[in-house]
Short mmCIF file of C-alpha atoms in Angstrom, two decimals:
data_model
loop_
_atom_site.label_atom_id
_atom_site.label_comp_id
_atom_site.label_asym_id
_atom_site.label_seq_id
_atom_site.Cartn_x
_atom_site.Cartn_y
_atom_site.Cartn_z
CA MET A 2 78.88 129.50 122.71
CA SER A 3 77.86 130.72 119.55
CA ILE A 4 80.54 131.69 117.07
CA THR A 5 79.88 131.53 113.75
CA PHE A 6 82.30 129.49 111.18
CA ARG A 7 83.49 133.12 109.37
CA ASP A 8 85.20 133.51 113.10
CA LYS A 9 85.83 130.51 114.51
CA PHE A 10 88.41 130.28 111.05
CA LYS A 11 89.71 133.47 111.43
CA GLN A 12 90.32 132.46 114.63
CA PHE A 13 92.09 129.24 113.71
CA TYR A 14 93.34 129.10 110.10
CA PRO A 15 96.48 130.95 111.36
CA LYS A 16 98.16 128.57 113.26
CA ARG A 17 97.02 125.65 111.88
CA TYR A 18 100.20 124.61 111.97
CA GLU A 19 99.67 124.37 115.32
CA GLY A 20 97.46 120.87 114.64
CA ILE A 21 94.10 122.75 114.75
CA TYR A 22 90.89 122.67 112.49
CA THR A 23 87.93 124.47 111.90
CA SER A 24 84.79 121.91 111.79
CA ARG A 25 82.16 122.52 109.39
CA GLY A 26 79.56 125.11 110.12
CA ASP A 27 78.43 127.67 112.70
CA ASN A 28 79.26 126.44 116.04
CA PRO A 29 82.30 126.39 117.90
CA LEU A 30 83.41 122.63 116.80
CA VAL A 31 86.82 121.88 115.62
CA SER A 32 89.31 119.05 115.16
CA ILE A 33 92.13 118.22 116.15
CA ARG A 34 95.27 116.54 114.16
CA ILE A 35 98.18 114.40 115.69
CA ARG A 36 101.43 112.75 115.46
CA GLN A 37 103.70 111.96 117.89
CA GLY A 38 105.95 113.72 120.40
CA ILE A 39 110.05 114.92 119.92
CA GLY A 40 111.98 112.16 119.16
CA ARG A 41 109.36 109.26 119.04
CA ASP A 42 108.35 106.62 116.17
CA PRO A 43 106.09 109.10 113.43
CA ALA A 44 104.48 105.00 113.03
CA LYS A 45 104.76 103.29 116.45
CA TRP A 46 100.93 103.65 118.22
CA TYR A 47 101.11 101.99 122.09
CA ALA A 48 97.95 100.32 123.81
CA ASN A 49 97.70 103.27 126.26
CA GLN A 50 98.25 105.96 123.29
CA TRP A 51 95.02 104.59 122.35
CA GLU A 52 92.84 104.70 125.44
CA LYS A 53 93.60 108.07 125.77
CA LEU A 54 92.80 109.47 122.29
CA ALA A 55 89.26 106.92 122.37
CA GLU A 56 88.84 108.72 126.14
CA ILE A 57 88.79 112.34 124.47
CA ALA A 58 86.76 111.28 121.74
CA ASN A 59 83.88 109.72 124.46
CA ASN A 60 83.83 112.72 126.43
CA TYR A 61 84.68 115.84 124.03
CA GLY A 62 84.32 114.57 120.42
CA ASN A 63 82.07 112.29 118.26
CA LYS A 64 83.30 108.90 119.41
CA LYS A 65 85.27 108.11 116.72
CA ILE A 66 88.80 108.08 115.83
CA GLN A 67 90.12 109.05 112.44
CA LEU A 68 93.09 106.93 110.81
CA THR A 69 94.54 109.80 108.21
CA THR A 70 95.88 109.65 104.87
CA ARG A 71 99.18 111.06 106.34
CA GLY A 72 99.12 108.09 109.19
CA ASP A 73 98.43 109.82 112.28
CA VAL A 74 94.85 110.24 113.48
CA GLU A 75 92.50 113.21 113.61
CA LEU A 76 90.06 113.76 116.44
CA TYR A 77 86.53 115.89 115.81
CA GLY A 78 83.95 117.31 117.55
CA ILE A 79 85.56 118.83 119.49
CA ASP A 80 84.04 121.94 121.11
CA MET A 81 86.47 124.69 121.46
CA LYS A 82 86.15 125.43 125.60
CA ASN A 83 87.86 121.27 125.45
CA LEU A 84 91.49 121.99 123.61
CA GLU A 85 93.46 122.80 126.39
CA ILE A 86 92.21 120.05 128.52
CA VAL A 87 91.88 117.54 125.62
CA LEU A 88 95.86 118.87 124.73
CA GLN A 89 96.76 118.29 127.88
CA ASP A 90 95.78 115.02 127.82
CA LEU A 91 97.47 114.59 124.50
CA GLU A 92 100.65 115.68 126.25
CA SER A 93 100.57 112.93 129.26
CA VAL A 94 100.54 110.56 126.66
CA GLY A 95 103.30 111.61 124.41
CA LEU A 96 101.30 112.58 121.45
CA ASP A 97 101.98 116.32 119.38
CA PRO A 98 99.84 118.00 117.01
CA ARG A 99 102.07 120.48 116.30
CA ASP A 100 103.42 120.36 112.87
CA SER A 101 100.75 118.22 111.87
CA CYS A 102 98.97 121.23 109.84
CA GLY A 103 98.24 123.84 108.02
CA ALA A 104 101.80 125.20 106.65
CA SER A 105 104.87 123.76 108.50
CA VAL A 106 106.28 120.54 107.68
CA ARG A 107 104.02 117.56 108.18
CA ASN A 108 104.09 113.94 109.61
CA VAL A 109 107.62 112.46 107.77
CA ILE A 110 105.98 108.96 106.66
CA PRO A 111 107.88 106.09 106.54
CA CYS A 112 106.76 102.72 105.08
CA PRO A 113 106.13 99.71 108.20
CA SER A 114 109.69 98.42 107.63
CA GLN A 115 109.86 96.52 110.84
CA LEU A 116 107.35 94.48 109.22
CA CYS A 117 107.93 93.68 105.63
CA GLN A 118 109.75 91.46 104.72
CA LYS A 119 110.59 93.21 101.85
CA ALA A 120 112.44 96.48 103.58
CA LYS A 121 116.29 97.30 103.27
CA VAL A 122 115.94 100.17 105.60
CA ASN A 123 115.18 101.05 108.63
CA ALA A 124 112.28 103.07 107.43
CA GLU A 125 111.52 103.99 110.57
CA LYS A 126 114.26 104.96 112.09
CA LEU A 127 115.61 107.77 108.72
CA ALA A 128 112.11 109.41 109.04
CA LEU A 129 112.17 110.61 113.11
CA PHE A 130 115.98 111.89 112.20
CA ILE A 131 114.65 114.02 109.17
CA ALA A 132 111.38 115.23 111.61
CA ASN A 133 113.28 116.04 114.33
CA PHE A 134 115.30 119.00 112.68
CA PHE A 135 111.25 120.16 111.45
CA ARG A 136 109.54 119.34 114.77
CA HIS A 137 108.59 122.63 116.86
CA ASN A 138 111.29 124.83 114.57
CA LYS A 139 109.93 127.83 114.03
CA ASP A 140 112.42 128.29 110.40
CA TYR A 141 109.97 126.53 108.85
CA GLU A 142 106.25 126.43 110.46
CA TYR A 143 103.93 129.46 109.29
CA PRO A 144 104.61 132.01 108.32
CA ALA A 145 108.61 131.83 107.46
CA LEU A 146 106.72 128.58 105.35
CA PRO A 147 104.76 128.94 102.81
CA LYS A 148 102.96 126.73 102.60
CA ARG A 149 103.34 122.57 104.03
CA VAL A 150 106.14 120.45 102.92
CA LYS A 151 105.32 116.43 102.94
CA ILE A 152 107.84 114.36 102.66
CA SER A 153 108.33 109.94 102.76
CA VAL A 154 110.38 107.14 103.41
CA SER A 155 110.08 103.76 101.41
CA ALA A 156 112.23 100.63 102.44
CA CYS A 157 112.09 99.48 99.13
CA GLU A 158 111.16 100.50 95.84
CA THR A 159 108.03 99.61 95.68
CA GLY A 160 107.57 102.65 97.53
CA CYS A 161 104.65 101.70 99.59
CA ALA A 162 104.58 105.45 101.57
CA THR A 163 103.86 106.97 97.44
CA PRO A 164 106.78 109.19 96.87
CA VAL A 165 104.95 110.40 93.51
CA ILE A 166 102.79 112.78 95.86
CA MET A 167 105.89 113.94 97.71
CA ASP A 168 107.09 117.25 97.87
CA VAL A 169 110.19 114.54 98.59
CA GLY A 170 109.34 111.48 98.32
CA ILE A 171 112.64 108.79 99.53
CA ILE A 172 112.70 105.39 98.05
CA ALA A 173 115.58 102.89 99.06
CA LYS A 174 117.26 101.00 96.84
CA ASP A 175 120.14 99.33 99.53
CA LYS A 176 121.09 99.93 102.66
CA ASP A 177 123.50 103.87 101.59
CA LYS A 178 122.16 104.29 98.51
CA PHE A 179 118.60 106.05 97.65
CA ASP A 180 116.62 107.31 94.42
CA VAL A 181 114.77 110.45 95.38
CA MET A 182 111.45 111.97 94.14
CA ILE A 183 110.59 115.96 93.88
CA GLY A 184 108.16 118.13 93.26
CA GLY A 185 104.83 115.40 93.90
CA GLY A 186 101.48 116.80 95.06
CA ILE A 187 97.72 116.18 94.06
CA GLY A 188 95.28 118.62 95.15
CA ASP A 189 93.67 121.56 92.95
CA GLN A 190 96.42 120.45 90.69
CA ALA A 191 97.71 117.11 90.83
CA PHE A 192 102.13 116.71 90.13
CA GLU A 193 103.30 113.89 89.40
CA GLY A 194 106.97 113.25 91.09
CA LYS A 195 110.02 113.09 89.20
CA THR A 196 113.03 111.45 89.83
CA LEU A 197 115.77 114.17 90.54
CA PHE A 198 118.59 111.97 92.33
CA THR A 199 119.29 108.37 92.50
CA ASP A 200 121.55 107.11 94.36
CA VAL A 201 121.70 109.47 97.39
CA PRO A 202 123.61 108.34 100.14
CA ALA A 203 121.58 108.78 103.29
CA SER A 204 123.40 111.37 104.82
CA LYS A 205 122.83 113.61 102.45
CA LEU A 206 119.37 113.05 102.70
CA LEU A 207 118.34 115.65 105.23
CA PRO A 208 120.18 118.22 103.14
CA ILE A 209 117.94 117.35 100.38
CA CYS A 210 114.71 118.19 102.08
CA VAL A 211 116.17 121.41 103.84
CA ALA A 212 117.53 122.92 100.70
CA VAL A 213 113.07 122.32 99.33
CA ALA A 214 111.95 123.90 101.73
CA ASN A 215 114.31 127.17 101.95
CA ILE A 216 113.92 127.30 98.50
CA LEU A 217 109.89 127.14 98.33
CA LYS A 218 110.22 129.64 102.11
CA ARG A 219 112.43 132.23 99.65
CA GLU A 220 110.48 131.77 96.89
CA LYS A 221 107.12 132.24 99.02
CA GLU A 222 105.40 130.08 96.94
CA LYS A 223 102.08 129.60 99.01
CA ARG A 224 100.11 127.05 95.98
CA GLY A 225 103.69 124.29 97.42
CA PHE A 226 107.32 122.98 95.69
CA LYS A 227 104.99 121.57 93.05
CA HIS A 228 105.17 125.30 91.55
CA VAL A 229 108.43 125.77 92.57
CA VAL A 230 109.42 122.67 90.12
CA GLU A 231 106.38 124.15 87.30
CA LYS A 232 108.12 127.42 87.20
CA TYR A 233 111.72 126.48 87.02
CA GLY A 234 112.18 123.44 85.82
CA GLU A 235 113.92 119.75 86.23
CA GLU A 236 116.91 120.84 85.33
CA LYS A 237 117.26 124.34 86.96
CA ILE A 238 115.98 123.30 90.33
CA LYS A 239 117.80 120.37 90.58
CA GLU A 240 120.80 122.28 90.01
CA MET A 241 118.85 125.07 92.37
CA ILE A 242 118.50 122.14 95.00
CA ILE A 243 122.04 120.75 95.06
CA GLN A 244 122.97 125.07 95.51
CA GLU A 245 121.40 125.17 98.06
CA ALA A 246 122.56 121.33 99.92
CA ASN A 247 125.55 121.90 99.37
CA SER A 248 125.61 125.33 100.98
CA ILE A 249 124.24 124.64 104.69
CA ALA A 250 125.07 120.19 104.58
CA SER A 251 128.11 121.60 107.52
CA SER A 252 125.15 123.15 109.55
CA LEU A 253 123.41 120.11 109.92
CA PRO A 254 123.41 116.99 112.16
CA ILE A 255 124.81 114.47 110.45
CA PHE A 256 122.98 111.51 110.35
CA ASN A 257 125.47 108.27 110.86
CA GLU A 258 122.98 105.71 112.37
CA ASP A 259 122.68 101.65 110.66
CA LEU A 260 119.77 102.05 109.21
CA THR A 261 119.89 97.94 109.32
CA PRO A 262 115.79 96.77 109.29
CA GLU A 263 114.71 96.02 112.12
CA LYS A 264 112.36 93.38 111.75
CA VAL A 265 109.73 91.81 114.14
CA GLU A 266 108.88 88.38 114.16
CA PHE A 267 105.34 87.79 114.17
CA ASP A 268 103.24 84.69 113.85
CA LYS A 269 100.86 87.69 112.10
CA ILE A 270 99.50 90.61 111.32
CA LEU A 271 95.90 91.52 112.67
CA THR A 272 94.82 94.68 110.00
CA ILE A 273 92.70 97.11 110.87
CA LYS A 274 90.68 98.52 108.03
CA PRO A 275 87.97 100.87 109.03
CA ILE A 276 85.84 102.20 106.44
CA GLY A 277 86.99 106.25 105.71
CA GLY A 278 88.67 105.39 108.45
CA TRP A 279 86.61 106.27 111.17
CA LEU A 280 87.57 103.88 114.23
CA PRO A 281 84.51 103.69 116.68
CA THR A 282 85.62 104.16 119.99
CA THR A 283 83.93 100.66 120.42
CA ASP A 284 86.48 99.05 119.42
CA VAL A 285 89.42 100.20 120.79
CA PRO A 286 89.13 98.10 124.09
CA GLU A 287 89.19 95.15 122.07
CA LEU A 288 92.45 96.44 119.88
CA VAL A 289 93.98 97.87 123.14
CA ARG A 290 93.89 93.93 124.82
CA ILE A 291 95.33 92.10 121.66
CA MET A 292 98.25 94.85 122.05
CA GLU A 293 98.57 94.64 125.62
CA GLU A 294 98.81 91.09 125.40
CA ASN A 295 102.08 90.73 121.80
CA GLU A 296 104.17 93.98 121.80
CA GLY A 297 102.76 97.02 123.09
CA TYR A 298 101.50 98.27 120.06
CA GLY A 299 100.79 98.61 116.90
CA TYR A 300 101.64 100.39 113.27
CA LEU A 301 99.55 103.10 111.54
CA PHE A 302 99.88 104.02 107.72
CA ASN A 303 98.74 106.45 105.48
CA THR A 304 96.90 103.76 103.55
CA GLN A 305 94.43 104.25 106.16
CA GLU A 306 95.62 101.23 108.29
CA LEU A 307 96.33 99.87 112.17
CA TYR A 308 98.92 97.02 111.51
CA ILE A 309 99.09 95.08 114.99
CA PRO A 310 102.39 92.16 115.03
CA ILE A 311 101.30 89.07 117.02
CA THR A 312 103.58 87.93 118.25
CA LYS A 313 102.74 86.05 121.72
CA ASN A 314 99.87 84.56 121.50
CA ASP A 315 97.10 82.52 119.67
CA ILE A 316 95.28 85.35 117.70
CA LYS A 317 91.24 84.02 117.20
CA GLU A 318 90.04 83.83 113.66
CA LYS A 319 87.08 86.07 115.54
CA VAL A 320 88.43 89.30 116.08
CA ASP A 321 85.54 91.25 118.09
CA ILE A 322 85.50 94.73 116.37
CA LEU A 323 83.31 96.01 114.64
CA SER A 324 85.56 97.34 111.92
CA PRO A 325 86.85 95.84 109.45
CA TYR A 326 90.16 93.45 109.76
CA GLN A 327 92.27 91.01 108.32
CA LEU A 328 94.96 88.28 109.70
CA SER A 329 97.76 87.65 108.00
CA ASN A 330 101.06 87.74 107.41
CA LYS A 331 102.09 89.96 104.69
CA ILE A 332 101.55 93.32 104.29
CA TRP A 333 102.54 94.02 100.93
CA GLU A 334 99.72 91.37 99.22
CA LYS A 335 96.94 93.57 97.65
CA THR A 336 93.41 92.84 99.10
CA PHE A 337 90.59 95.34 99.01
CA ASN A 338 90.35 98.51 100.08
CA VAL A 339 89.20 101.76 100.23
CA ASN A 340 89.77 105.04 101.11
CA SER A 341 88.00 107.91 101.99
CA CYS A 342 88.82 111.60 103.27
CA ILE A 343 85.92 112.77 105.83
CA GLY A 344 83.58 114.45 103.91
CA ASN A 345 81.10 116.67 104.58
CA ASP A 346 80.08 115.36 107.92
CA TYR A 347 83.16 117.94 108.91
CA CYS A 348 85.33 119.61 106.04
CA PRO A 349 83.88 122.49 105.06
CA PRO A 350 85.15 122.70 101.59
CA ALA A 351 83.90 118.78 100.68
CA LEU A 352 81.30 118.71 98.86
CA VAL A 353 79.76 114.33 99.64
CA GLN A 354 79.47 112.62 101.52
CA THR A 355 82.39 110.28 101.22
CA THR A 356 82.19 107.71 104.12
CA GLU A 357 78.57 106.97 103.04
CA MET A 358 79.88 106.24 99.53
CA ALA A 359 83.08 103.91 101.43
CA THR A 360 80.92 101.98 102.96
CA LYS A 361 78.30 100.63 100.24
CA VAL A 362 81.48 100.43 97.45
CA TYR A 363 82.96 98.21 100.21
CA GLU A 364 80.36 96.39 101.16
CA ARG A 365 80.63 95.80 96.69
CA LEU A 366 84.13 94.74 97.07
CA LYS A 367 83.77 92.37 100.16
CA GLN A 368 81.11 90.54 98.23
CA GLU A 369 83.25 89.40 95.41
CA ASN A 370 86.44 89.76 96.68
CA ILE A 371 87.63 91.78 93.73
CA LYS A 372 91.55 93.42 94.72
CA LEU A 373 91.12 97.10 93.98
CA ARG A 374 91.96 100.67 95.83
CA ILE A 375 89.61 102.95 95.79
CA SER A 376 88.95 106.09 97.37
CA PHE A 377 87.23 108.97 97.66
CA SER A 378 87.77 112.63 97.91
CA GLY A 379 85.18 115.07 98.83
CA CYS A 380 86.70 118.19 97.06
CA THR A 381 89.73 119.20 94.97
CA HIS A 382 92.22 119.40 97.96
CA SER A 383 92.85 115.59 97.55
CA CYS A 384 92.53 114.65 100.51
CA GLY A 385 91.18 110.86 99.79
CA ARG A 386 94.35 110.51 97.38
CA HIS A 387 91.77 109.35 94.74
CA TRP A 388 95.30 110.05 91.87
CA ILE A 389 97.32 106.96 92.75
CA MET A 390 94.39 104.78 93.42
CA ASP A 391 93.66 102.00 90.65
CA ILE A 392 89.82 103.61 91.08
CA GLY A 393 89.68 107.17 92.50
CA PHE A 394 86.57 109.10 92.51
CA GLY A 395 86.96 113.08 93.13
CA ALA A 396 84.40 115.37 93.73
CA VAL A 397 84.16 118.22 92.02
CA ALA A 398 81.43 120.96 91.16
CA ASN A 399 80.85 121.71 88.32
CA MET A 400 77.71 124.86 86.93
CA GLY A 401 76.30 124.10 90.37
CA ASN A 402 76.22 120.57 89.91
CA VAL A 403 78.54 118.47 91.71
CA ARG A 404 80.24 115.85 90.09
CA LEU A 405 82.98 112.90 91.08
CA ASN A 406 86.14 113.10 88.50
CA ILE A 407 87.39 109.71 87.43
CA VAL A 408 90.73 108.54 87.99
CA ILE A 409 92.14 104.76 86.77
CA GLY A 410 95.24 103.24 87.41
CA GLY A 411 97.23 104.84 89.78
CA GLY A 412 100.54 103.85 92.22
CA ASN A 413 103.16 104.63 94.60
CA LYS A 414 104.73 106.11 91.65
CA ASN A 415 102.37 107.08 88.96
CA LEU A 416 99.55 108.87 88.78
CA GLY A 417 96.45 107.47 87.75
CA LYS A 418 94.39 108.95 83.50
CA LEU A 419 91.84 110.77 84.11
CA ILE A 420 89.20 109.13 81.94
CA GLY A 421 85.88 111.30 82.57
CA SER A 422 83.65 112.59 85.48
CA VAL A 423 79.88 111.04 86.79
CA PRO A 424 76.97 112.73 88.70
CA ALA A 425 77.87 112.49 91.64
CA ASN A 426 75.21 109.75 93.05
CA LYS A 427 76.05 107.52 89.75
CA TYR A 428 79.95 106.40 91.43
CA MET A 429 78.31 102.95 92.50
CA GLU A 430 76.89 102.40 89.29
CA VAL A 431 80.89 102.49 87.69
CA THR A 432 81.36 100.27 90.84
CA GLU A 433 79.57 97.62 89.25
CA VAL A 434 79.91 98.37 85.71
CA ILE A 435 84.28 98.01 86.53
CA VAL A 436 82.98 95.06 89.21
CA ASP A 437 81.79 93.08 86.11
CA MET A 438 84.33 93.43 83.42
CA ILE A 439 86.77 92.13 86.39
CA LYS A 440 83.41 89.10 86.63
CA LYS A 441 84.03 89.37 82.99
CA ASP A 442 88.05 88.35 82.27
CA GLU A 443 87.71 91.57 80.27
CA ILE A 444 90.04 93.67 82.63
CA ASN A 445 92.14 92.36 84.95
CA GLU A 446 91.93 93.82 88.67
CA ASN A 447 96.30 94.41 89.12
CA GLU A 448 96.89 95.83 85.85
CA LEU A 449 93.27 98.47 84.74
CA ASP A 450 92.73 98.87 81.03
CA ALA A 451 91.81 102.93 81.39
CA GLU A 452 90.91 102.93 77.76
CA LEU A 453 88.26 100.05 77.78
CA ILE A 454 87.01 101.26 81.37
CA LYS A 455 86.01 104.34 79.41
CA GLU A 456 84.51 102.62 76.49
CA ARG A 457 82.34 100.57 78.83
CA LEU A 458 81.24 103.83 80.82
CA MET A 459 80.23 105.52 78.26
CA GLU A 460 78.18 102.83 76.90
CA LYS A 461 76.39 102.12 80.35
CA VAL A 462 76.50 105.32 82.77
CA GLN A 463 74.35 107.58 82.31
CA GLY A 464 75.42 111.33 82.58
CA PHE A 465 79.33 110.19 82.28
CA GLU A 466 81.39 112.73 80.25
CA GLU A 467 84.60 111.51 78.53
CA PHE A 468 87.79 113.80 79.52
CA GLU A 469 88.36 115.74 77.04
CA GLU A 470 91.53 118.64 78.55
CA LYS A 471 94.86 117.92 79.48
CA GLN A 472 95.42 116.56 82.78
CA LYS A 473 98.22 118.53 84.07
CA ILE A 474 100.64 116.43 85.52
CA GLN A 475 103.72 116.87 84.50
CA VAL A 476 105.93 119.73 85.87
CA LYS A 477 107.04 122.77 83.24
CA THR A 478 110.68 120.87 81.35
CA PRO A 479 113.40 123.49 79.67
#
């Protein structure tokens, strides 16, 4: 079958909420983003599901499974003629692409609270309750919804579910007391979410989420809710959300479940950390074996990592897979991690080969055992989430040349500082400068000094250009 990218785009773009994206180029290839089906824990992925994903990727795709920065998975290189059989195969194991893409309420991301000793609530249970209201709900899908809505639930104040970049970022303080960040988002313009609500009971969280979606619909804002917040300012948008939430609360499902954390008792956690999120299907049989010998599942998170609790067998230090992995008993301890979007292998707007970049940087960090979180975004859409990493590289087109914006010091509750840009082929030079500064104790890997790093890059990296224009990360205030 032959089809131009333009015709393929016309066919699938309006239906992206069904989970299907157009792949790059004049070809019949598409990608499918996949989340758990209605009523299923959004974080828990079972052994038989991994087997089916590997089977599909081997038979119809590129023999890889992409662990995304949205806590779901994506399959690439799927020929359009095989879509129906692939969708049927996914459904057979409880997986569902709908509401994972496009203008929909996306995967409601919980942190893996069942594995974390710091968790104050069952984030998975709360995320599932919120997600179930929106799933397959035509009132909150295109064309009723003009833009996607992103929601996350963090089980403690560490905020591992990155509330700062969510339209609604929920943060637990105790079992029935939550703070809520509103209006975060990255992409062409990065906005730092603001804590507009504090000490909110669990029963009031769904009305806030639905109110945000309803206001977005009324405003018909195709750029996202962050621009609605920019338009009205923090105080006014808070009033608007409260008014809308109060008016709809009586018509919504009531949350009255026990949020006591349901902790899994484990000896160790096997953390799979595929570079750039690409898990080769050749790794899957070994991972399935380990799951089946223990609890039968693993937890997927937006760090592009898969956590498998080891509860019943004494796992060997050596695991027979290609992907990077580690064994530990504390999932919150910082290690080196390199994330990326898929880059220009498949993504139409991507400008660079992010996987290749991530691989080289990962090997360098591994060599030095430097605990940094680094990511690459192949375009201004920022799918690599470079705004919230220790070091983030974001590709931009500049006068016909491709450059990488450099962001330093991002975190779960704050955006990093944009310090400048370099030609796209200079990313390893930037990495080497920062690694050298850490080795010489000029900077601390746990608290990077953005200004000092900028000074060194100006001295040592040819083509570095300081960022002068004020970055747009704050919402409009009255």
